Amino acid sequence: MIKYNGSQNTATEITDKLEGIGKRIKLIRKRRKMTQSELAGKEITRNMLSRIENGYALPSLPTLIHISDKLGVPVSALLDDCFLDDHNRSKAIRNAREYMKQGRYDAALKIITNPDIISDDETALIITECKLALSRENIGMRKYFDAYENLKAAENKSHDTIYSSAGSAYIASLYKALAKAMLPVSDNNISCSPPEFDNYIDLYIYLRLIDLFDKGNIVKAVNLASLCEISDRLLSAHIAAKLDMANGRYREAEAKLKQITESEKNSPTALGGLMLYRIYWELEQCAKGENDYVLAYTYREEKLKLYSLMSGIKL
């Protein structure tokens, strides 16, 4: 029995303290999937531990140290919810980062998105980085729809953190725009800020040109193409084909587009693979422009085969 001298408020505070410590011990024990007997060990009885967990007894300092050691948490985590939350968050971040070093991004995400972990700028950054990494893995396996979903998630989550990791927010937005322009997906329009580093300048210009072509702003597209040079061979070839199509030169456009598909068959690349659905659709348009509907049907079949491969849906 607990003795006290003072008001009813003091008794209430003591009761709250007892219940708080007991609840935290019980919560962590269950998370560790430990029985009361396993946690009690030889140092305390199971009955005493039960009384502590249910708020009927206050553990002595040696008992508290024993319990914290067995649970693998600091004593402070048992005394205050804030300490417990901070401990859980710090441990989750450390474990998630370790999984990321091993390339186990799904495992890192599972830890860091646990409902018990308080979200903050750092956890949002980890989620952004994991989603970006998973999108790259998806593209490597030609799972482009999965890549698109991970890129969307990365872009959305990047707005929840003040931290930047090699321009992760911009990269996610840029590649999401590329996937949206290349794949048969429906989503809200997105905007990419002009890049601040040279590695992505080709992709940025390419996407702006594709957007102009898609909206029918051919004159603006031609003017921009004449002012800007795209050094990437694949992107440059596609824009050249688009210019041919805009001027009704379907045979020339078809030849350029077929070179891209042949190049991808012989030396597949992540970027080129992502473009293929769009390329086959444009080859179909070129064939129709030349009134060759048999060839248009062939290109359409190739496009549908690729869609089936990307989506896992048998057509």
PDB file of C-alpha atoms in Angstrom:
ATOM      1  CA  MET A   1       0.000   0.000   0.000  1.00  0.00           C
ATOM      2  CA  ILE A   2       1.228   3.481  -0.848  1.00  0.00           C
ATOM      3  CA  LYS A   3       1.265   6.009   1.960  1.00  0.00           C
ATOM      4  CA  TYR A   4       1.140   9.707   1.288  1.00  0.00           C
ATOM      5  CA  ASN A   5       0.719  12.955   3.123  1.00  0.00           C
ATOM      6  CA  GLY A   6      -1.157  15.675   1.363  1.00  0.00           C
ATOM      7  CA  SER A   7      -4.241  16.527  -0.636  1.00  0.00           C
ATOM      8  CA  GLN A   8      -6.429  14.433  -2.936  1.00  0.00           C
ATOM      9  CA  ASN A   9      -4.557  15.992  -5.885  1.00  0.00           C
ATOM     10  CA  THR A  10      -1.338  14.415  -4.615  1.00  0.00           C
ATOM     11  CA  ALA A  11      -3.030  11.015  -4.471  1.00  0.00           C
ATOM     12  CA  THR A  12      -4.306  11.464  -8.014  1.00  0.00           C
ATOM     13  CA  GLU A  13      -0.839  12.398  -9.253  1.00  0.00           C
ATOM     14  CA  ILE A  14       0.661   9.304  -7.641  1.00  0.00           C
ATOM     15  CA  THR A  15      -2.070   7.085  -9.124  1.00  0.00           C
ATOM     16  CA  ASP A  16      -1.519   8.598 -12.581  1.00  0.00           C
ATOM     17  CA  LYS A  17       2.227   8.051 -12.253  1.00  0.00           C
ATOM     18  CA  LEU A  18       1.754   4.434 -11.227  1.00  0.00           C
ATOM     19  CA  GLU A  19      -0.665   3.726 -14.064  1.00  0.00           C
ATOM     20  CA  GLY A  20       1.547   5.537 -16.579  1.00  0.00           C
ATOM     21  CA  ILE A  21       4.662   3.529 -15.765  1.00  0.00           C
ATOM     22  CA  GLY A  22       2.707   0.282 -15.700  1.00  0.00           C
ATOM     23  CA  LYS A  23       1.022   0.969 -19.048  1.00  0.00           C
ATOM     24  CA  ARG A  24       4.326   1.805 -20.710  1.00  0.00           C
ATOM     25  CA  ILE A  25       5.983  -1.358 -19.369  1.00  0.00           C
ATOM     26  CA  LYS A  26       3.052  -3.481 -20.551  1.00  0.00           C
ATOM     27  CA  LEU A  27       2.966  -1.785 -23.960  1.00  0.00           C
ATOM     28  CA  ILE A  28       6.678  -2.317 -24.630  1.00  0.00           C
ATOM     29  CA  ARG A  29       6.565  -5.879 -23.282  1.00  0.00           C
ATOM     30  CA  LYS A  30       3.777  -6.788 -25.680  1.00  0.00           C
ATOM     31  CA  ARG A  31       5.599  -5.153 -28.569  1.00  0.00           C
ATOM     32  CA  ARG A  32       8.596  -7.311 -27.685  1.00  0.00           C
ATOM     33  CA  LYS A  33       6.238 -10.334 -27.561  1.00  0.00           C
ATOM     34  CA  MET A  34       7.440 -11.192 -24.075  1.00  0.00           C
ATOM     35  CA  THR A  35       5.436 -12.890 -21.358  1.00  0.00           C
ATOM     36  CA  GLN A  36       5.310 -11.486 -17.856  1.00  0.00           C
ATOM     37  CA  SER A  37       7.390 -14.424 -16.630  1.00  0.00           C
ATOM     38  CA  GLU A  38      10.069 -13.746 -19.269  1.00  0.00           C
ATOM     39  CA  LEU A  39      10.268 -10.087 -18.321  1.00  0.00           C
ATOM     40  CA  ALA A  40      10.211 -10.757 -14.579  1.00  0.00           C
ATOM     41  CA  GLY A  41      13.035 -13.263 -14.792  1.00  0.00           C
ATOM     42  CA  LYS A  42      14.584 -14.248 -11.472  1.00  0.00           C
ATOM     43  CA  GLU A  43      14.881 -10.716 -10.126  1.00  0.00           C
ATOM     44  CA  ILE A  44      11.156 -10.093  -9.460  1.00  0.00           C
ATOM     45  CA  THR A  45       8.068 -12.244  -9.244  1.00  0.00           C
ATOM     46  CA  ARG A  46       5.494 -12.402 -12.031  1.00  0.00           C
ATOM     47  CA  ASN A  47       2.857 -11.342  -9.518  1.00  0.00           C
ATOM     48  CA  MET A  48       4.827  -8.197  -8.655  1.00  0.00           C
ATOM     49  CA  LEU A  49       5.239  -7.370 -12.336  1.00  0.00           C
ATOM     50  CA  SER A  50       1.490  -7.795 -12.833  1.00  0.00           C
ATOM     51  CA  ARG A  51       0.819  -5.365  -9.971  1.00  0.00           C
ATOM     52  CA  ILE A  52       3.257  -2.849 -11.495  1.00  0.00           C
ATOM     53  CA  GLU A  53       1.697  -3.134 -14.970  1.00  0.00           C
ATOM     54  CA  ASN A  54      -1.805  -2.653 -13.565  1.00  0.00           C
ATOM     55  CA  GLY A  55      -0.839   0.405 -11.548  1.00  0.00           C
ATOM     56  CA  TYR A  56      -1.046  -1.134  -8.071  1.00  0.00           C
ATOM     57  CA  ALA A  57       2.661  -0.922  -7.243  1.00  0.00           C
ATOM     58  CA  LEU A  58       5.549   1.404  -7.993  1.00  0.00           C
ATOM     59  CA  PRO A  59       8.799  -0.335  -9.012  1.00  0.00           C
ATOM     60  CA  SER A  60      11.943   0.388  -7.035  1.00  0.00           C
ATOM     61  CA  LEU A  61      14.910   1.837  -8.907  1.00  0.00           C
ATOM     62  CA  PRO A  62      16.720  -1.550  -9.168  1.00  0.00           C
ATOM     63  CA  THR A  63      13.479  -3.130 -10.442  1.00  0.00           C
ATOM     64  CA  LEU A  64      13.003  -0.314 -12.942  1.00  0.00           C
ATOM     65  CA  ILE A  65      16.577  -0.762 -14.201  1.00  0.00           C
ATOM     66  CA  HIS A  66      16.042  -4.526 -14.502  1.00  0.00           C
ATOM     67  CA  ILE A  67      12.843  -4.036 -16.505  1.00  0.00           C
ATOM     68  CA  SER A  68      14.393  -1.411 -18.790  1.00  0.00           C
ATOM     69  CA  ASP A  69      17.403  -3.674 -19.465  1.00  0.00           C
ATOM     70  CA  LYS A  70      15.167  -6.635 -20.324  1.00  0.00           C
ATOM     71  CA  LEU A  71      13.010  -4.493 -22.588  1.00  0.00           C
ATOM     72  CA  GLY A  72      16.002  -2.829 -24.232  1.00  0.00           C
ATOM     73  CA  VAL A  73      14.882   0.737 -23.552  1.00  0.00           C
ATOM     74  CA  PRO A  74      16.300   3.504 -21.333  1.00  0.00           C
ATOM     75  CA  VAL A  75      14.698   4.000 -17.926  1.00  0.00           C
ATOM     76  CA  SER A  76      13.480   7.421 -19.090  1.00  0.00           C
ATOM     77  CA  ALA A  77      11.292   5.726 -21.694  1.00  0.00           C
ATOM     78  CA  LEU A  78       9.371   4.015 -18.897  1.00  0.00           C
ATOM     79  CA  LEU A  79       8.871   7.227 -16.914  1.00  0.00           C
ATOM     80  CA  ASP A  80       7.510   9.558 -19.594  1.00  0.00           C
ATOM     81  CA  ASP A  81       5.592   9.144 -22.858  1.00  0.00           C
ATOM     82  CA  CYS A  82       7.717  11.811 -24.523  1.00  0.00           C
ATOM     83  CA  PHE A  83      10.906   9.908 -23.756  1.00  0.00           C
ATOM     84  CA  LEU A  84       9.317   6.682 -24.990  1.00  0.00           C
ATOM     85  CA  ASP A  85       8.134   8.275 -28.240  1.00  0.00           C
ATOM     86  CA  ASP A  86      11.533   9.848 -28.853  1.00  0.00           C
ATOM     87  CA  HIS A  87      13.308   6.568 -28.113  1.00  0.00           C
ATOM     88  CA  ASN A  88      11.045   4.635 -30.487  1.00  0.00           C
ATOM     89  CA  ARG A  89      11.470   7.243 -33.210  1.00  0.00           C
ATOM     90  CA  SER A  90      15.268   7.367 -32.880  1.00  0.00           C
ATOM     91  CA  LYS A  91      15.549   3.596 -32.929  1.00  0.00           C
ATOM     92  CA  ALA A  92      13.228   3.343 -35.954  1.00  0.00           C
ATOM     93  CA  ILE A  93      15.313   5.913 -37.852  1.00  0.00           C
ATOM     94  CA  ARG A  94      18.563   4.076 -37.062  1.00  0.00           C
ATOM     95  CA  ASN A  95      17.121   0.723 -38.142  1.00  0.00           C
ATOM     96  CA  ALA A  96      15.553   2.191 -41.286  1.00  0.00           C
ATOM     97  CA  ARG A  97      18.856   3.785 -42.320  1.00  0.00           C
ATOM     98  CA  GLU A  98      20.635   0.485 -41.781  1.00  0.00           C
ATOM     99  CA  TYR A  99      18.128  -1.305 -44.004  1.00  0.00           C
ATOM    100  CA  MET A 100      18.585   1.406 -46.646  1.00  0.00           C
ATOM    101  CA  LYS A 101      22.356   0.789 -46.652  1.00  0.00           C
ATOM    102  CA  GLN A 102      21.564  -2.865 -47.379  1.00  0.00           C
ATOM    103  CA  GLY A 103      19.182  -1.908 -50.192  1.00  0.00           C
ATOM    104  CA  ARG A 104      16.178  -3.233 -48.245  1.00  0.00           C
ATOM    105  CA  TYR A 105      13.899  -0.264 -48.859  1.00  0.00           C
ATOM    106  CA  ASP A 106      10.609  -2.100 -48.228  1.00  0.00           C
ATOM    107  CA  ALA A 107      11.880  -3.143 -44.795  1.00  0.00           C
ATOM    108  CA  ALA A 108      12.954   0.440 -44.055  1.00  0.00           C
ATOM    109  CA  LEU A 109       9.522   1.731 -45.049  1.00  0.00           C
ATOM    110  CA  LYS A 110       7.756  -0.827 -42.862  1.00  0.00           C
ATOM    111  CA  ILE A 111       9.686   0.383 -39.828  1.00  0.00           C
ATOM    112  CA  ILE A 112       9.437   4.109 -40.433  1.00  0.00           C
ATOM    113  CA  THR A 113       5.711   4.093 -41.330  1.00  0.00           C
ATOM    114  CA  ASN A 114       4.722   2.177 -38.193  1.00  0.00           C
ATOM    115  CA  PRO A 115       1.751   4.053 -36.645  1.00  0.00           C
ATOM    116  CA  ASP A 116       3.603   4.146 -33.316  1.00  0.00           C
ATOM    117  CA  ILE A 117       6.397   6.253 -34.823  1.00  0.00           C
ATOM    118  CA  ILE A 118       5.882  10.009 -34.667  1.00  0.00           C
ATOM    119  CA  SER A 119       6.262  11.549 -38.131  1.00  0.00           C
ATOM    120  CA  ASP A 120       8.625  14.462 -38.608  1.00  0.00           C
ATOM    121  CA  ASP A 121      10.956  15.965 -41.219  1.00  0.00           C
ATOM    122  CA  GLU A 122      13.492  13.166 -40.891  1.00  0.00           C
ATOM    123  CA  THR A 123      10.991  10.324 -41.219  1.00  0.00           C
ATOM    124  CA  ALA A 124       9.428  12.083 -44.226  1.00  0.00           C
ATOM    125  CA  LEU A 125      12.870  12.326 -45.847  1.00  0.00           C
ATOM    126  CA  ILE A 126      13.484   8.597 -45.311  1.00  0.00           C
ATOM    127  CA  ILE A 127      10.131   7.750 -46.898  1.00  0.00           C
ATOM    128  CA  THR A 128      10.918  10.023 -49.869  1.00  0.00           C
ATOM    129  CA  GLU A 129      14.328   8.433 -50.391  1.00  0.00           C
ATOM    130  CA  CYS A 130      12.948   4.890 -50.074  1.00  0.00           C
ATOM    131  CA  LYS A 131      10.148   5.560 -52.553  1.00  0.00           C
ATOM    132  CA  LEU A 132      12.639   7.048 -55.027  1.00  0.00           C
ATOM    133  CA  ALA A 133      14.929   4.035 -54.646  1.00  0.00           C
ATOM    134  CA  LEU A 134      12.012   1.634 -55.128  1.00  0.00           C
ATOM    135  CA  SER A 135      10.921   3.513 -58.259  1.00  0.00           C
ATOM    136  CA  ARG A 136      14.414   3.027 -59.698  1.00  0.00           C
ATOM    137  CA  GLU A 137      14.193  -0.686 -58.928  1.00  0.00           C
ATOM    138  CA  ASN A 138      10.754  -0.811 -60.561  1.00  0.00           C
ATOM    139  CA  ILE A 139      12.066   0.867 -63.722  1.00  0.00           C
ATOM    140  CA  GLY A 140      14.978  -1.575 -63.847  1.00  0.00           C
ATOM    141  CA  MET A 141      12.446  -4.436 -63.799  1.00  0.00           C
ATOM    142  CA  ARG A 142      10.183  -2.583 -66.277  1.00  0.00           C
ATOM    143  CA  LYS A 143       7.430  -2.335 -63.672  1.00  0.00           C
ATOM    144  CA  TYR A 144       6.620   1.171 -64.825  1.00  0.00           C
ATOM    145  CA  PHE A 145       3.200   1.515 -63.240  1.00  0.00           C
ATOM    146  CA  ASP A 146       4.631   0.553 -59.853  1.00  0.00           C
ATOM    147  CA  ALA A 147       7.438   3.037 -60.493  1.00  0.00           C
ATOM    148  CA  TYR A 148       4.890   5.749 -61.210  1.00  0.00           C
ATOM    149  CA  GLU A 149       3.038   5.097 -57.946  1.00  0.00           C
ATOM    150  CA  ASN A 150       6.293   5.204 -55.962  1.00  0.00           C
ATOM    151  CA  LEU A 151       7.296   8.440 -57.693  1.00  0.00           C
ATOM    152  CA  LYS A 152       3.932   9.976 -56.803  1.00  0.00           C
ATOM    153  CA  ALA A 153       4.385   8.926 -53.191  1.00  0.00           C
ATOM    154  CA  ALA A 154       7.942  10.301 -53.142  1.00  0.00           C
ATOM    155  CA  GLU A 155       6.864  13.637 -54.571  1.00  0.00           C
ATOM    156  CA  ASN A 156       3.945  13.973 -52.131  1.00  0.00           C
ATOM    157  CA  LYS A 157       6.034  13.019 -49.106  1.00  0.00           C
ATOM    158  CA  SER A 158       8.877  15.349 -50.093  1.00  0.00           C
ATOM    159  CA  HIS A 159       6.586  18.284 -49.255  1.00  0.00           C
ATOM    160  CA  ASP A 160       6.510  17.136 -45.609  1.00  0.00           C
ATOM    161  CA  THR A 161      10.224  17.612 -44.988  1.00  0.00           C
ATOM    162  CA  ILE A 162      12.460  20.663 -44.872  1.00  0.00           C
ATOM    163  CA  TYR A 163      15.463  18.489 -45.630  1.00  0.00           C
ATOM    164  CA  SER A 164      16.832  17.897 -49.096  1.00  0.00           C
ATOM    165  CA  SER A 165      18.745  14.882 -50.314  1.00  0.00           C
ATOM    166  CA  ALA A 166      20.407  15.638 -53.669  1.00  0.00           C
ATOM    167  CA  GLY A 167      17.246  17.437 -54.769  1.00  0.00           C
ATOM    168  CA  SER A 168      15.007  14.455 -53.994  1.00  0.00           C
ATOM    169  CA  ALA A 169      11.797  16.486 -54.282  1.00  0.00           C
ATOM    170  CA  TYR A 170      12.799  17.846 -57.663  1.00  0.00           C
ATOM    171  CA  ILE A 171      13.991  14.460 -58.961  1.00  0.00           C
ATOM    172  CA  ALA A 172      10.751  12.787 -57.868  1.00  0.00           C
ATOM    173  CA  SER A 173       8.675  15.503 -59.546  1.00  0.00           C
ATOM    174  CA  LEU A 174      10.724  15.405 -62.731  1.00  0.00           C
ATOM    175  CA  TYR A 175      10.623  11.645 -63.192  1.00  0.00           C
ATOM    176  CA  LYS A 176       6.960  11.541 -62.258  1.00  0.00           C
ATOM    177  CA  ALA A 177       6.365  14.054 -65.069  1.00  0.00           C
ATOM    178  CA  LEU A 178       8.351  11.832 -67.438  1.00  0.00           C
ATOM    179  CA  ALA A 179       6.358   8.745 -66.445  1.00  0.00           C
ATOM    180  CA  LYS A 180       3.089  10.670 -66.829  1.00  0.00           C
ATOM    181  CA  ALA A 181       4.100  11.831 -70.306  1.00  0.00           C
ATOM    182  CA  MET A 182       5.162   8.342 -71.410  1.00  0.00           C
ATOM    183  CA  LEU A 183       2.655   5.980 -69.772  1.00  0.00           C
ATOM    184  CA  PRO A 184      -1.122   5.533 -70.076  1.00  0.00           C
ATOM    185  CA  VAL A 185      -1.843   6.992 -66.637  1.00  0.00           C
ATOM    186  CA  SER A 186      -4.287   9.582 -65.402  1.00  0.00           C
ATOM    187  CA  ASP A 187      -3.317  12.097 -62.762  1.00  0.00           C
ATOM    188  CA  ASN A 188      -3.429  15.780 -61.911  1.00  0.00           C
ATOM    189  CA  ASN A 189      -1.046  18.052 -63.767  1.00  0.00           C
ATOM    190  CA  ILE A 190       2.250  18.577 -62.030  1.00  0.00           C
ATOM    191  CA  SER A 191       4.829  21.283 -62.324  1.00  0.00           C
ATOM    192  CA  CYS A 192       8.585  20.985 -62.137  1.00  0.00           C
ATOM    193  CA  SER A 193      10.728  23.916 -61.160  1.00  0.00           C
ATOM    194  CA  PRO A 194      13.674  24.600 -63.474  1.00  0.00           C
ATOM    195  CA  PRO A 195      16.589  22.356 -62.491  1.00  0.00           C
ATOM    196  CA  GLU A 196      19.463  23.735 -60.487  1.00  0.00           C
ATOM    197  CA  PHE A 197      21.962  21.097 -61.607  1.00  0.00           C
ATOM    198  CA  ASP A 198      23.130  20.069 -65.060  1.00  0.00           C
ATOM    199  CA  ASN A 199      22.434  16.337 -64.791  1.00  0.00           C
ATOM    200  CA  TYR A 200      18.725  16.842 -65.393  1.00  0.00           C
ATOM    201  CA  ILE A 201      18.672  19.787 -67.809  1.00  0.00           C
ATOM    202  CA  ASP A 202      18.190  17.524 -70.856  1.00  0.00           C
ATOM    203  CA  LEU A 203      15.246  15.796 -69.249  1.00  0.00           C
ATOM    204  CA  TYR A 204      13.681  19.089 -68.226  1.00  0.00           C
ATOM    205  CA  ILE A 205      13.888  20.559 -71.751  1.00  0.00           C
ATOM    206  CA  TYR A 206      12.654  17.292 -73.244  1.00  0.00           C
ATOM    207  CA  LEU A 207       9.578  17.269 -71.000  1.00  0.00           C
ATOM    208  CA  ARG A 208       8.759  20.879 -71.818  1.00  0.00           C
ATOM    209  CA  LEU A 209       8.950  20.070 -75.543  1.00  0.00           C
ATOM    210  CA  ILE A 210       6.794  16.949 -75.183  1.00  0.00           C
ATOM    211  CA  ASP A 211       4.239  19.010 -73.256  1.00  0.00           C
ATOM    212  CA  LEU A 212       4.111  21.614 -76.054  1.00  0.00           C
ATOM    213  CA  PHE A 213       3.675  18.924 -78.715  1.00  0.00           C
ATOM    214  CA  ASP A 214       0.905  17.245 -76.723  1.00  0.00           C
ATOM    215  CA  LYS A 215      -0.956  20.528 -76.310  1.00  0.00           C
ATOM    216  CA  GLY A 216      -0.658  21.303 -80.010  1.00  0.00           C
ATOM    217  CA  ASN A 217       1.663  24.291 -79.525  1.00  0.00           C
ATOM    218  CA  ILE A 218       3.780  23.230 -82.493  1.00  0.00           C
ATOM    219  CA  VAL A 219       5.228  26.663 -83.276  1.00  0.00           C
ATOM    220  CA  LYS A 220       6.403  27.119 -79.689  1.00  0.00           C
ATOM    221  CA  ALA A 221       7.816  23.597 -79.690  1.00  0.00           C
ATOM    222  CA  VAL A 222       9.754  24.223 -82.908  1.00  0.00           C
ATOM    223  CA  ASN A 223      11.081  27.544 -81.605  1.00  0.00           C
ATOM    224  CA  LEU A 224      12.163  26.012 -78.297  1.00  0.00           C
ATOM    225  CA  ALA A 225      13.779  23.055 -80.062  1.00  0.00           C
ATOM    226  CA  SER A 226      15.783  25.456 -82.236  1.00  0.00           C
ATOM    227  CA  LEU A 227      17.012  27.360 -79.181  1.00  0.00           C
ATOM    228  CA  CYS A 228      17.880  24.415 -76.948  1.00  0.00           C
ATOM    229  CA  GLU A 229      20.236  21.537 -77.570  1.00  0.00           C
ATOM    230  CA  ILE A 230      19.526  18.171 -75.970  1.00  0.00           C
ATOM    231  CA  SER A 231      22.759  16.247 -75.584  1.00  0.00           C
ATOM    232  CA  ASP A 232      21.109  12.927 -74.656  1.00  0.00           C
ATOM    233  CA  ARG A 233      20.949  10.869 -77.873  1.00  0.00           C
ATOM    234  CA  LEU A 234      17.726   9.071 -77.024  1.00  0.00           C
ATOM    235  CA  LEU A 235      15.778  12.174 -75.996  1.00  0.00           C
ATOM    236  CA  SER A 236      17.125  14.138 -78.957  1.00  0.00           C
ATOM    237  CA  ALA A 237      16.061  11.414 -81.422  1.00  0.00           C
ATOM    238  CA  HIS A 238      12.543  11.379 -80.017  1.00  0.00           C
ATOM    239  CA  ILE A 239      12.175  15.154 -80.295  1.00  0.00           C
ATOM    240  CA  ALA A 240      13.489  15.031 -83.885  1.00  0.00           C
ATOM    241  CA  ALA A 241      10.827  12.411 -84.685  1.00  0.00           C
ATOM    242  CA  LYS A 242       8.154  14.590 -83.079  1.00  0.00           C
ATOM    243  CA  LEU A 243       9.242  17.503 -85.271  1.00  0.00           C
ATOM    244  CA  ASP A 244       8.941  15.279 -88.349  1.00  0.00           C
ATOM    245  CA  MET A 245       5.453  14.193 -87.313  1.00  0.00           C
ATOM    246  CA  ALA A 246       4.415  17.810 -86.743  1.00  0.00           C
ATOM    247  CA  ASN A 247       5.454  18.574 -90.320  1.00  0.00           C
ATOM    248  CA  GLY A 248       3.733  15.516 -91.792  1.00  0.00           C
ATOM    249  CA  ARG A 249       6.993  13.676 -92.492  1.00  0.00           C
ATOM    250  CA  TYR A 250       5.712  10.371 -91.158  1.00  0.00           C
ATOM    251  CA  ARG A 251       8.209   8.096 -92.917  1.00  0.00           C
ATOM    252  CA  GLU A 252      11.153  10.054 -91.550  1.00  0.00           C
ATOM    253  CA  ALA A 253       9.577  10.090 -88.096  1.00  0.00           C
ATOM    254  CA  GLU A 254       8.907   6.349 -88.270  1.00  0.00           C
ATOM    255  CA  ALA A 255      12.531   5.649 -89.174  1.00  0.00           C
ATOM    256  CA  LYS A 256      13.775   7.636 -86.164  1.00  0.00           C
ATOM    257  CA  LEU A 257      11.289   6.011 -83.810  1.00  0.00           C
ATOM    258  CA  LYS A 258      12.175   2.513 -85.049  1.00  0.00           C
ATOM    259  CA  GLN A 259      15.834   3.269 -84.369  1.00  0.00           C
ATOM    260  CA  ILE A 260      14.886   3.942 -80.764  1.00  0.00           C
ATOM    261  CA  THR A 261      12.991   0.635 -80.447  1.00  0.00           C
ATOM    262  CA  GLU A 262      15.857  -1.298 -82.095  1.00  0.00           C
ATOM    263  CA  SER A 263      18.364   0.379 -79.809  1.00  0.00           C
ATOM    264  CA  GLU A 264      16.302  -0.654 -76.792  1.00  0.00           C
ATOM    265  CA  LYS A 265      16.142  -4.258 -77.993  1.00  0.00           C
ATOM    266  CA  ASN A 266      19.914  -4.453 -78.394  1.00  0.00           C
ATOM    267  CA  SER A 267      21.011  -2.308 -75.446  1.00  0.00           C
ATOM    268  CA  PRO A 268      18.073  -1.725 -73.102  1.00  0.00           C
ATOM    269  CA  THR A 269      18.173   1.315 -70.828  1.00  0.00           C
ATOM    270  CA  ALA A 270      15.908   2.403 -67.979  1.00  0.00           C
ATOM    271  CA  LEU A 271      15.068   5.713 -69.661  1.00  0.00           C
ATOM    272  CA  GLY A 272      14.456   4.171 -73.068  1.00  0.00           C
ATOM    273  CA  GLY A 273      12.349   1.412 -71.574  1.00  0.00           C
ATOM    274  CA  LEU A 274      10.163   4.002 -69.935  1.00  0.00           C
ATOM    275  CA  MET A 275       9.654   5.697 -73.339  1.00  0.00           C
ATOM    276  CA  LEU A 276       8.706   2.560 -75.289  1.00  0.00           C
ATOM    277  CA  TYR A 277       4.946   2.653 -74.764  1.00  0.00           C
ATOM    278  CA  ARG A 278       4.868   6.219 -76.035  1.00  0.00           C
ATOM    279  CA  ILE A 279       7.136   5.323 -79.000  1.00  0.00           C
ATOM    280  CA  TYR A 280       4.901   2.436 -80.115  1.00  0.00           C
ATOM    281  CA  TRP A 281       1.850   4.674 -79.895  1.00  0.00           C
ATOM    282  CA  GLU A 282       3.576   7.259 -82.113  1.00  0.00           C
ATOM    283  CA  LEU A 283       4.699   4.573 -84.579  1.00  0.00           C
ATOM    284  CA  GLU A 284       1.043   3.597 -84.847  1.00  0.00           C
ATOM    285  CA  GLN A 285       0.156   7.241 -85.605  1.00  0.00           C
ATOM    286  CA  CYS A 286       2.900   7.451 -88.244  1.00  0.00           C
ATOM    287  CA  ALA A 287       1.608   4.327 -89.987  1.00  0.00           C
ATOM    288  CA  LYS A 288      -1.907   5.740 -89.986  1.00  0.00           C
ATOM    289  CA  GLY A 289      -0.531   9.000 -91.374  1.00  0.00           C
ATOM    290  CA  GLU A 290       0.845   6.970 -94.295  1.00  0.00           C
ATOM    291  CA  ASN A 291      -2.499   5.107 -94.572  1.00  0.00           C
ATOM    292  CA  ASP A 292      -0.753   1.826 -93.757  1.00  0.00           C
ATOM    293  CA  TYR A 293      -3.309   0.367 -91.372  1.00  0.00           C
ATOM    294  CA  VAL A 294      -1.821  -3.128 -91.427  1.00  0.00           C
ATOM    295  CA  LEU A 295       1.446  -1.744 -90.066  1.00  0.00           C
ATOM    296  CA  ALA A 296      -0.499   0.451 -87.636  1.00  0.00           C
ATOM    297  CA  TYR A 297      -2.161  -2.702 -86.288  1.00  0.00           C
ATOM    298  CA  THR A 298       1.279  -4.335 -85.844  1.00  0.00           C
ATOM    299  CA  TYR A 299       2.535  -1.375 -83.821  1.00  0.00           C
ATOM    300  CA  ARG A 300      -0.668  -1.391 -81.789  1.00  0.00           C
ATOM    301  CA  GLU A 301      -0.102  -5.057 -80.913  1.00  0.00           C
ATOM    302  CA  GLU A 302       3.445  -4.254 -79.766  1.00  0.00           C
ATOM    303  CA  LYS A 303       2.073  -1.450 -77.637  1.00  0.00           C
ATOM    304  CA  LEU A 304      -0.507  -3.745 -76.024  1.00  0.00           C
ATOM    305  CA  LYS A 305       2.103  -6.428 -75.350  1.00  0.00           C
ATOM    306  CA  LEU A 306       4.220  -3.843 -73.558  1.00  0.00           C
ATOM    307  CA  TYR A 307       1.190  -2.657 -71.583  1.00  0.00           C
ATOM    308  CA  SER A 308       0.545  -6.247 -70.500  1.00  0.00           C
ATOM    309  CA  LEU A 309       4.178  -6.641 -69.441  1.00  0.00           C
ATOM    310  CA  MET A 310       4.173  -3.387 -67.488  1.00  0.00           C
ATOM    311  CA  SER A 311       0.875  -3.905 -65.732  1.00  0.00           C
ATOM    312  CA  GLY A 312       0.913  -7.662 -65.229  1.00  0.00           C
ATOM    313  CA  ILE A 313      -2.540  -7.759 -66.850  1.00  0.00           C
ATOM    314  CA  LYS A 314      -2.953 -10.382 -69.577  1.00  0.00           C
ATOM    315  CA  LEU A 315      -4.745  -8.905 -72.575  1.00  0.00           C
TER     316      LEU A 315
END
